[in-house]
Short mmCIF file of C-alpha atoms in Angstrom, two decimals:
data_model
loop_
_atom_site.label_atom_id
_atom_site.label_comp_id
_atom_site.label_asym_id
_atom_site.label_seq_id
_atom_site.Cartn_x
_atom_site.Cartn_y
_atom_site.Cartn_z
CA MET A 471 120.01 134.13 154.93
CA LEU A 472 116.34 135.42 155.66
CA ARG A 473 117.32 138.98 153.46
CA ARG A 474 118.68 136.92 150.32
CA ARG A 475 115.46 134.52 150.78
CA LYS A 476 113.29 137.78 150.46
CA GLN A 477 115.40 139.03 147.47
CA THR A 478 114.93 135.79 145.86
CA LEU A 479 111.30 135.87 145.91
CA LYS A 480 111.30 139.43 145.04
CA VAL A 481 113.15 138.47 141.55
CA VAL A 482 110.86 135.52 140.88
CA LYS A 483 107.74 137.77 141.38
CA GLU A 484 109.05 140.26 139.07
CA LEU A 485 109.33 137.39 136.44
CA ASP A 486 105.74 136.46 136.84
CA ALA A 487 104.48 136.43 133.07
CA PHE A 488 100.77 135.74 134.45
CA PRO A 489 99.80 138.74 136.70
CA LYS A 490 96.60 138.45 138.41
CA VAL A 491 93.98 141.04 138.35
CA PRO A 492 92.05 142.10 141.16
CA GLU A 493 88.07 141.11 141.02
CA ASN A 494 87.38 144.63 141.71
CA TYR A 495 88.86 145.74 138.41
CA GLN A 496 87.00 142.96 136.20
CA GLU A 497 83.67 143.78 134.31
CA LYS A 498 81.66 140.97 133.49
CA SER A 499 78.71 141.05 130.96
CA SER A 500 76.19 138.74 129.51
CA SER A 501 77.60 139.00 126.01
CA GLY A 502 81.14 137.85 127.71
CA GLY A 503 79.32 134.96 129.36
CA THR A 504 77.58 133.78 126.31
CA VAL A 505 81.02 134.01 124.07
CA SER A 506 82.68 132.17 126.81
CA ILE A 507 80.33 129.36 126.76
CA LEU A 508 80.61 129.06 122.81
CA THR A 509 84.61 129.35 123.45
CA PHE A 510 84.51 126.36 125.65
CA SER A 511 81.98 124.43 123.90
CA LEU A 512 84.29 124.60 120.51
CA ILE A 513 87.51 123.98 122.53
CA ALA A 514 86.03 120.75 123.87
CA ILE A 515 84.73 119.81 120.45
CA LEU A 516 88.33 120.37 119.09
CA VAL A 517 89.95 118.69 121.84
CA ILE A 518 88.31 115.39 121.63
CA SER A 519 88.57 115.60 117.70
CA GLU A 520 92.53 116.06 118.32
CA ILE A 521 92.62 113.01 120.73
CA ARG A 522 90.72 110.76 118.22
CA TYR A 523 93.28 111.62 115.61
CA PHE A 524 96.03 111.29 117.89
CA LEU A 525 94.77 107.62 118.83
CA ASP A 526 94.54 107.07 114.83
CA THR A 527 97.37 105.76 112.73
CA THR A 528 98.22 106.08 109.11
CA MET A 529 99.69 103.75 106.86
CA LYS A 530 103.09 104.73 104.68
CA TYR A 531 103.95 102.86 101.57
CA GLU A 532 107.23 102.81 100.19
CA TYR A 533 108.87 101.55 97.32
CA GLU A 534 112.43 100.01 96.39
CA VAL A 535 114.32 97.61 94.63
CA ASP A 536 114.21 94.12 95.99
CA THR A 537 117.97 93.02 96.68
CA ASN A 538 116.93 89.58 98.18
CA LEU A 539 117.51 87.11 95.30
CA THR A 540 118.51 84.14 97.11
CA GLY A 541 115.60 82.97 99.10
CA ARG A 542 112.68 80.70 98.96
CA LEU A 543 109.40 81.46 98.03
CA LYS A 544 106.36 79.99 99.70
CA LEU A 545 103.32 78.97 97.69
CA ASN A 546 99.72 78.63 99.97
CA VAL A 547 97.46 76.79 98.25
CA ASP A 548 93.67 75.87 99.19
CA ILE A 549 91.53 75.02 96.04
CA THR A 550 88.58 72.85 95.48
CA VAL A 551 88.10 71.28 91.97
CA ALA A 552 84.72 69.63 90.97
CA MET A 553 86.56 66.36 90.34
CA ARG A 554 87.58 63.31 92.55
CA CYS A 555 91.23 63.37 93.43
CA GLU A 556 92.08 60.39 91.83
CA TYR A 557 91.47 61.99 88.39
CA ILE A 558 93.64 65.22 88.68
CA GLY A 559 96.99 65.91 89.64
CA ALA A 560 98.84 69.01 90.91
CA ASP A 561 102.51 69.92 90.55
CA VAL A 562 104.87 73.10 89.92
CA LEU A 563 107.50 73.61 86.95
CA ASP A 564 109.82 76.25 87.13
CA LEU A 565 112.64 77.95 85.00
CA THR A 566 115.03 75.58 86.87
CA GLY A 567 113.50 72.63 85.39
CA GLU A 568 112.57 71.22 88.80
CA THR A 569 109.27 69.62 89.24
CA ILE A 570 107.45 69.61 92.44
CA SER A 571 104.49 67.45 92.50
CA ALA A 572 101.78 67.29 94.97
CA SER A 573 102.48 63.80 96.03
CA PHE A 574 106.09 64.37 96.75
CA SER A 575 105.39 67.72 98.47
CA SER A 576 103.57 69.17 101.22
CA LEU A 577 100.35 69.65 99.26
CA LYS A 578 97.39 67.43 100.73
CA GLU A 579 94.56 65.96 98.81
CA GLN A 580 91.09 65.17 100.15
CA ASN A 581 87.94 64.24 98.43
CA VAL A 582 85.20 66.79 99.69
CA PHE A 583 81.89 68.08 98.51
CA PHE A 584 81.90 71.09 95.93
CA GLU A 585 78.89 72.56 97.41
CA LEU A 586 79.49 74.92 100.43
CA SER A 587 77.23 75.01 103.56
CA LYS A 588 75.26 78.12 104.63
CA ARG A 589 78.13 79.52 106.92
CA GLN A 590 80.90 78.58 104.45
CA LYS A 591 78.76 80.59 101.68
CA ALA A 592 78.26 83.26 103.98
CA TRP A 593 82.18 83.66 104.42
CA GLN A 594 82.90 83.27 100.88
CA GLY A 595 80.49 86.20 100.09
CA LYS A 596 82.09 88.09 102.78
CA LEU A 597 85.73 87.70 100.85
CA GLN A 598 83.93 88.60 97.70
CA ALA A 599 82.62 91.57 98.95
CA ILE A 600 85.93 92.80 100.22
CA ARG A 601 87.74 92.07 97.01
CA GLN A 602 85.07 94.23 95.14
CA ALA A 603 85.30 96.99 97.61
CA LEU A 604 89.03 96.81 97.34
CA SER A 605 89.10 97.21 93.36
CA THR A 606 86.97 100.43 93.78
CA GLU A 607 88.20 101.88 97.07
CA HIS A 608 91.77 101.52 97.79
CA ALA A 609 91.73 103.19 100.98
CA ILE A 610 90.00 100.18 102.60
CA GLN A 611 93.34 98.59 102.31
CA ASP A 612 94.43 100.78 105.04
CA LEU A 613 91.70 99.57 107.21
CA LEU A 614 92.47 96.04 106.82
CA PHE A 615 96.22 96.50 107.86
CA LYS A 616 94.80 98.08 111.00
CA VAL A 617 92.25 95.63 112.08
CA GLY A 618 94.51 92.75 110.92
CA PHE A 619 91.49 91.09 108.87
CA ASP A 620 92.52 87.42 108.36
CA SER A 621 91.93 86.28 104.88
CA SER A 622 93.38 82.63 105.20
CA ALA A 623 91.93 79.50 104.55
CA THR A 624 91.77 78.46 108.06
CA SER A 625 89.27 81.10 109.17
CA MET A 626 86.72 79.62 106.87
CA PRO A 627 83.98 77.86 109.27
CA GLU A 628 83.87 74.06 109.33
CA ARG A 629 80.87 72.63 107.63
CA GLU A 630 78.04 72.38 110.03
CA ASP A 631 75.99 69.57 107.82
CA LYS A 632 77.26 66.33 106.48
CA PRO A 633 76.04 65.71 103.01
CA GLU A 634 74.62 62.25 101.94
CA GLY A 635 76.30 60.41 99.05
CA LYS A 636 79.76 60.15 97.76
CA ALA A 637 82.21 63.16 97.69
CA ASP A 638 82.47 64.83 94.11
CA ALA A 639 85.28 67.31 94.40
CA CYS A 640 88.99 67.07 95.68
CA ARG A 641 90.51 69.98 97.96
CA ILE A 642 94.15 70.43 97.25
CA HIS A 643 95.66 72.76 100.22
CA GLY A 644 98.85 73.13 102.01
CA SER A 645 102.07 74.92 101.26
CA VAL A 646 105.18 74.47 99.02
CA ASP A 647 108.72 76.00 98.76
CA LEU A 648 109.53 77.16 95.55
CA HIS A 649 112.84 78.89 93.87
CA LYS A 650 112.42 82.86 93.28
CA VAL A 651 112.18 82.45 89.51
CA ALA A 652 109.07 82.37 87.14
CA GLY A 653 107.03 79.25 87.30
CA ASN A 654 103.70 77.39 86.77
CA PHE A 655 101.55 75.82 89.10
CA HIS A 656 98.93 73.82 87.50
CA ILE A 657 96.16 71.31 88.02
CA THR A 658 95.33 68.99 85.29
CA ILE A 659 94.02 65.57 84.31
CA GLY A 660 95.88 62.65 85.80
CA LYS A 661 98.57 62.29 88.07
CA SER A 662 102.23 63.72 87.14
CA ILE A 663 104.88 60.97 86.18
CA PRO A 664 108.71 61.22 85.88
CA HIS A 665 109.65 61.74 82.71
CA PRO A 666 113.39 61.97 81.21
CA ARG A 667 112.12 64.53 78.14
CA GLY A 668 109.85 66.80 80.57
CA HIS A 669 106.49 66.93 82.11
CA ALA A 670 104.08 64.70 81.64
CA HIS A 671 100.31 63.72 83.29
CA LEU A 672 99.15 59.93 82.64
CA SER A 673 95.29 60.62 81.51
CA ALA A 674 94.75 58.08 79.24
CA PHE A 675 92.09 56.06 81.49
CA ILE A 676 89.78 59.02 82.09
CA ASN A 677 87.13 59.71 79.64
CA PHE A 678 86.84 63.39 78.55
CA ASN A 679 83.22 63.84 79.36
CA GLN A 680 84.29 63.40 83.21
CA TYR A 681 86.27 66.36 82.97
CA ASN A 682 85.07 69.37 84.97
CA PHE A 683 87.33 72.06 85.99
CA SER A 684 84.55 74.13 87.92
CA HIS A 685 86.95 75.17 90.80
CA ARG A 686 86.63 77.59 94.15
CA ILE A 687 89.55 79.36 95.42
CA ASP A 688 89.29 79.59 99.07
CA HIS A 689 92.82 80.74 99.13
CA PHE A 690 96.01 81.44 97.20
CA SER A 691 99.00 83.55 98.27
CA PHE A 692 102.70 83.46 98.28
CA GLY A 693 105.00 84.19 101.29
CA ILE A 694 103.70 84.26 104.92
CA PRO A 695 100.09 84.53 105.41
CA THR A 696 99.91 88.12 106.88
CA PRO A 697 96.51 89.75 108.30
CA GLY A 698 95.20 92.63 106.22
CA ILE A 699 96.21 91.04 103.14
CA VAL A 700 93.30 89.98 100.96
CA ASN A 701 94.42 88.00 98.01
CA PRO A 702 93.11 88.98 94.57
CA LEU A 703 92.16 85.22 94.18
CA ASP A 704 90.65 84.43 97.82
CA GLY A 705 86.91 83.73 97.60
CA ASP A 706 86.82 83.33 93.68
CA GLN A 707 84.70 80.69 92.07
CA LYS A 708 84.72 79.49 88.45
CA ILE A 709 81.55 77.29 87.00
CA THR A 710 81.67 75.95 83.56
CA LYS A 711 79.51 73.14 81.48
CA GLU A 712 82.28 72.72 79.33
CA SER A 713 84.30 69.57 79.88
CA MET A 714 87.53 70.88 77.97
CA ARG A 715 88.17 73.97 79.26
CA MET A 716 91.42 76.01 80.17
CA TYR A 717 91.60 78.52 83.11
CA GLN A 718 94.72 80.82 82.85
CA TYR A 719 95.96 82.94 85.72
CA PHE A 720 98.79 85.42 85.16
CA ILE A 721 100.30 86.37 88.14
CA GLN A 722 103.01 89.10 89.08
CA ILE A 723 104.41 88.74 92.35
CA VAL A 724 105.40 91.69 94.64
CA PRO A 725 107.64 91.28 97.56
CA THR A 726 106.11 93.34 100.53
CA GLN A 727 107.37 93.96 104.44
CA VAL A 728 104.63 94.59 106.35
CA ASN A 729 105.36 96.69 109.68
CA THR A 730 101.88 97.15 111.42
CA ARG A 731 100.78 96.87 115.05
CA VAL A 732 99.03 93.76 114.38
CA ALA A 733 101.94 91.85 112.18
CA LYS A 734 105.57 92.06 111.34
CA ALA A 735 106.35 89.95 108.40
CA ASP A 736 108.14 89.66 104.92
CA THR A 737 105.71 88.34 102.60
CA HIS A 738 104.35 88.99 98.95
CA GLN A 739 101.38 90.20 97.21
CA TYR A 740 100.45 89.65 93.73
CA ALA A 741 98.49 91.36 90.73
CA VAL A 742 96.51 88.84 88.41
CA THR A 743 95.11 88.34 85.01
CA GLU A 744 92.69 85.83 84.15
CA LYS A 745 91.91 84.23 81.01
CA ASP A 746 89.79 81.27 79.95
CA ARG A 747 88.87 79.47 76.65
CA VAL A 748 87.31 76.10 75.65
CA ILE A 749 89.61 73.45 74.22
CA ASN A 750 88.82 72.38 70.61
CA HIS A 751 91.37 71.17 68.31
CA LEU A 752 89.16 71.05 65.08
CA GLU A 753 88.44 74.72 65.42
CA GLY A 754 92.41 75.57 66.45
CA SER A 755 91.98 76.11 69.98
CA HIS A 756 94.76 73.90 71.09
CA GLY A 757 96.01 73.37 74.67
CA VAL A 758 95.45 71.37 77.70
CA ALA A 759 92.27 71.43 79.82
CA GLY A 760 93.01 72.27 83.28
CA ILE A 761 93.68 75.33 85.64
CA PHE A 762 97.28 77.25 85.33
CA PHE A 763 98.72 79.82 87.27
CA LYS A 764 101.78 80.93 85.69
CA TYR A 765 103.87 83.56 88.11
CA ASP A 766 106.97 85.88 87.73
CA LEU A 767 108.56 88.09 90.52
CA SER A 768 108.68 91.75 90.13
CA SER A 769 112.01 93.90 91.17
CA LEU A 770 110.03 95.98 93.38
CA LEU A 771 109.72 95.77 96.96
CA ILE A 772 106.77 97.54 99.19
CA LYS A 773 107.25 98.57 102.58
CA VAL A 774 103.81 99.16 104.37
CA THR A 775 104.46 100.75 107.93
CA GLU A 776 101.94 102.03 110.35
CA GLU A 777 103.01 105.35 111.85
CA TYR A 778 101.88 106.83 114.73
CA GLN A 779 101.65 110.73 115.88
CA PRO A 780 104.38 111.62 118.51
CA ILE A 781 103.29 112.68 121.89
CA TRP A 782 104.99 115.95 121.78
CA GLN A 783 103.14 116.96 118.29
CA PHE A 784 100.21 115.94 120.01
CA LEU A 785 100.67 118.19 122.90
CA VAL A 786 101.78 121.19 120.54
CA ARG A 787 98.73 120.93 118.69
CA LEU A 788 96.60 120.58 121.87
CA CYS A 789 98.10 123.83 123.20
CA GLY A 790 97.59 125.46 119.96
CA ILE A 791 94.23 124.78 119.77
CA VAL A 792 93.24 125.84 123.31
CA GLY A 793 95.30 129.04 123.08
CA GLY A 794 94.20 129.87 119.93
CA VAL A 795 90.64 129.87 119.90
CA PHE A 796 90.48 131.45 123.54
CA ALA A 797 92.49 134.25 121.96
CA THR A 798 90.78 134.59 118.98
CA SER A 799 87.58 134.66 120.57
CA GLY A 800 88.48 137.33 122.87
CA MET A 801 89.47 139.50 119.83
CA LEU A 802 86.10 138.72 118.21
CA HIS A 803 84.34 139.91 121.16
CA SER A 804 86.27 143.06 121.57
CA LEU A 805 85.73 144.02 117.97
CA ILE A 806 82.22 143.11 118.24
CA GLY A 807 81.84 145.54 121.39
CA ALA A 808 83.59 148.22 119.75
CA LEU A 809 81.43 148.11 116.78
CA TYR A 810 78.26 148.00 118.76
CA ASP A 811 79.33 150.84 121.13
CA LEU A 812 80.32 152.84 117.79
CA ILE A 813 77.05 152.24 116.01
CA CYS A 814 75.09 153.03 119.12
CA CYS A 815 76.97 156.04 119.93
CA ARG A 816 76.43 157.36 116.32
CA TYR A 817 72.69 156.94 116.05
CA GLN A 818 71.96 158.37 120.03
CA LEU A 819 74.15 161.46 119.75
CA GLY A 820 72.84 164.86 120.38
CA LYS A 821 70.00 162.85 122.16
CA TYR A 822 70.99 163.34 125.47
CA LYS A 823 70.38 167.02 127.01
CA PRO A 824 70.94 167.80 130.89
CA LYS A 825 67.57 168.44 133.05
CA GLN A 826 66.78 172.10 134.16
CA ILE A 827 67.02 172.27 137.90
CA ASP A 828 63.68 173.60 139.45
CA SER A 829 63.99 175.15 142.79
CA THR A 830 60.26 174.34 143.47
CA SER A 831 60.77 171.03 142.99
CA VAL A 832 63.94 170.74 145.15
CA PRO A 833 63.47 169.80 148.90
CA VAL A 834 64.09 172.66 151.54
CA HIS A 835 66.93 170.74 153.03
CA LYS A 836 68.35 170.53 149.69
CA LEU A 837 68.34 174.40 149.33
CA ASP A 838 69.65 175.18 152.62
CA GLN A 839 72.59 173.02 151.32
CA GLY A 840 73.02 175.19 148.42
CA ILE A 841 72.44 178.67 150.31
CA GLN A 842 75.92 180.36 151.21
CA PRO A 843 76.28 181.55 155.25
CA VAL A 844 76.28 185.38 155.63
CA THR A 845 79.11 186.61 157.53
CA PRO A 846 77.94 189.79 159.76
CA GLN A 847 79.97 192.89 158.93
CA VAL A 848 81.43 194.84 161.97
CA ASN A 849 82.52 198.19 162.09
CA PHE A 850 85.26 199.58 164.35
CA VAL A 851 85.33 203.22 165.18
CA PRO A 852 88.72 204.89 166.45
CA GLN A 853 88.94 206.23 170.14
CA SER A 854 89.44 210.01 169.29
CA ASP A 855 85.92 209.81 167.27
CA GLN A 856 84.13 208.04 169.88
CA GLN A 857 85.11 211.15 172.30
CA THR A 858 83.99 213.60 169.82
CA ILE A 859 80.81 211.69 169.49
CA GLN A 860 80.16 211.59 173.43
CA GLN A 861 80.71 215.24 173.52
#
């Protein structure tokens, strides 16, 4: 068992892809240290940027045909008209012939003051600034979806002061369910009355000089109010000095499915075209003074999805950054070092000459080391020759 264990460890060591180099074989230099500091600094910057990119999300927009034709359409309204509620009436008339009056629906009428307080004006200015920015820079819409900006009428602050006198305006607010067909929501003089031949408003007892259709749209949307969607008419305000003026809003509604970190809902967005004119029958400008919202539905469906970067992709990009920068910096350092050595050797070639050794300048013990020992020579004479010499 012990022998098998040693063999297994030996096989595992042979598979080591990260062999260690002894410190005695490593050579460190100041240039290498400088490159290492720059490399680690660059890696840290790129890693922090990658982490921020991983924590951020992207918005994806898809378009397809809307197949839901049997559902209902919800209209959310918060409009203030510069006339008292007993003078005006609001209702909806669509292609099915059904009339929905504010008196018989969930829409509420409330006498208020048309002039806003300071806090409310600040909120209205904020909405108008966002709408203007959206018209020039569409990327702001992605930010609104991510942060979940709430533009509903309930987000407007309450009035902090109470003006003196009698209320001079009528606030019409609430929601009403509509058919998913083209229709017309309008606010005009007089209350609507049932009529067998069509649609009528009772306005005989109101003087023309009392007409004033200056209005402020605090909120106007279709579907479920969803954070991140700023409607084109939110915060809009029209002031007129003409009593007989018609305001027309032509609205194209687009079904929208929102799936973000803040909200998940099936709602609607819309685009709007505005037009207004003065009613003057003598000059050929016919019509009825009031505020008219003519809407129609689009056959397209928009899907808005907030996408996240997968964790495996984040890890792969992180490893690529660390390994790529480290390897590239090592190659650049080696290349620059080789060029430096080549240039230096080229300019200094032939300048080096070996020094001549002077015996007078060498110490005695060094000279003794350089002298080879002399071996004494001994001549051997044969014995016969020795006797001859003695005789």
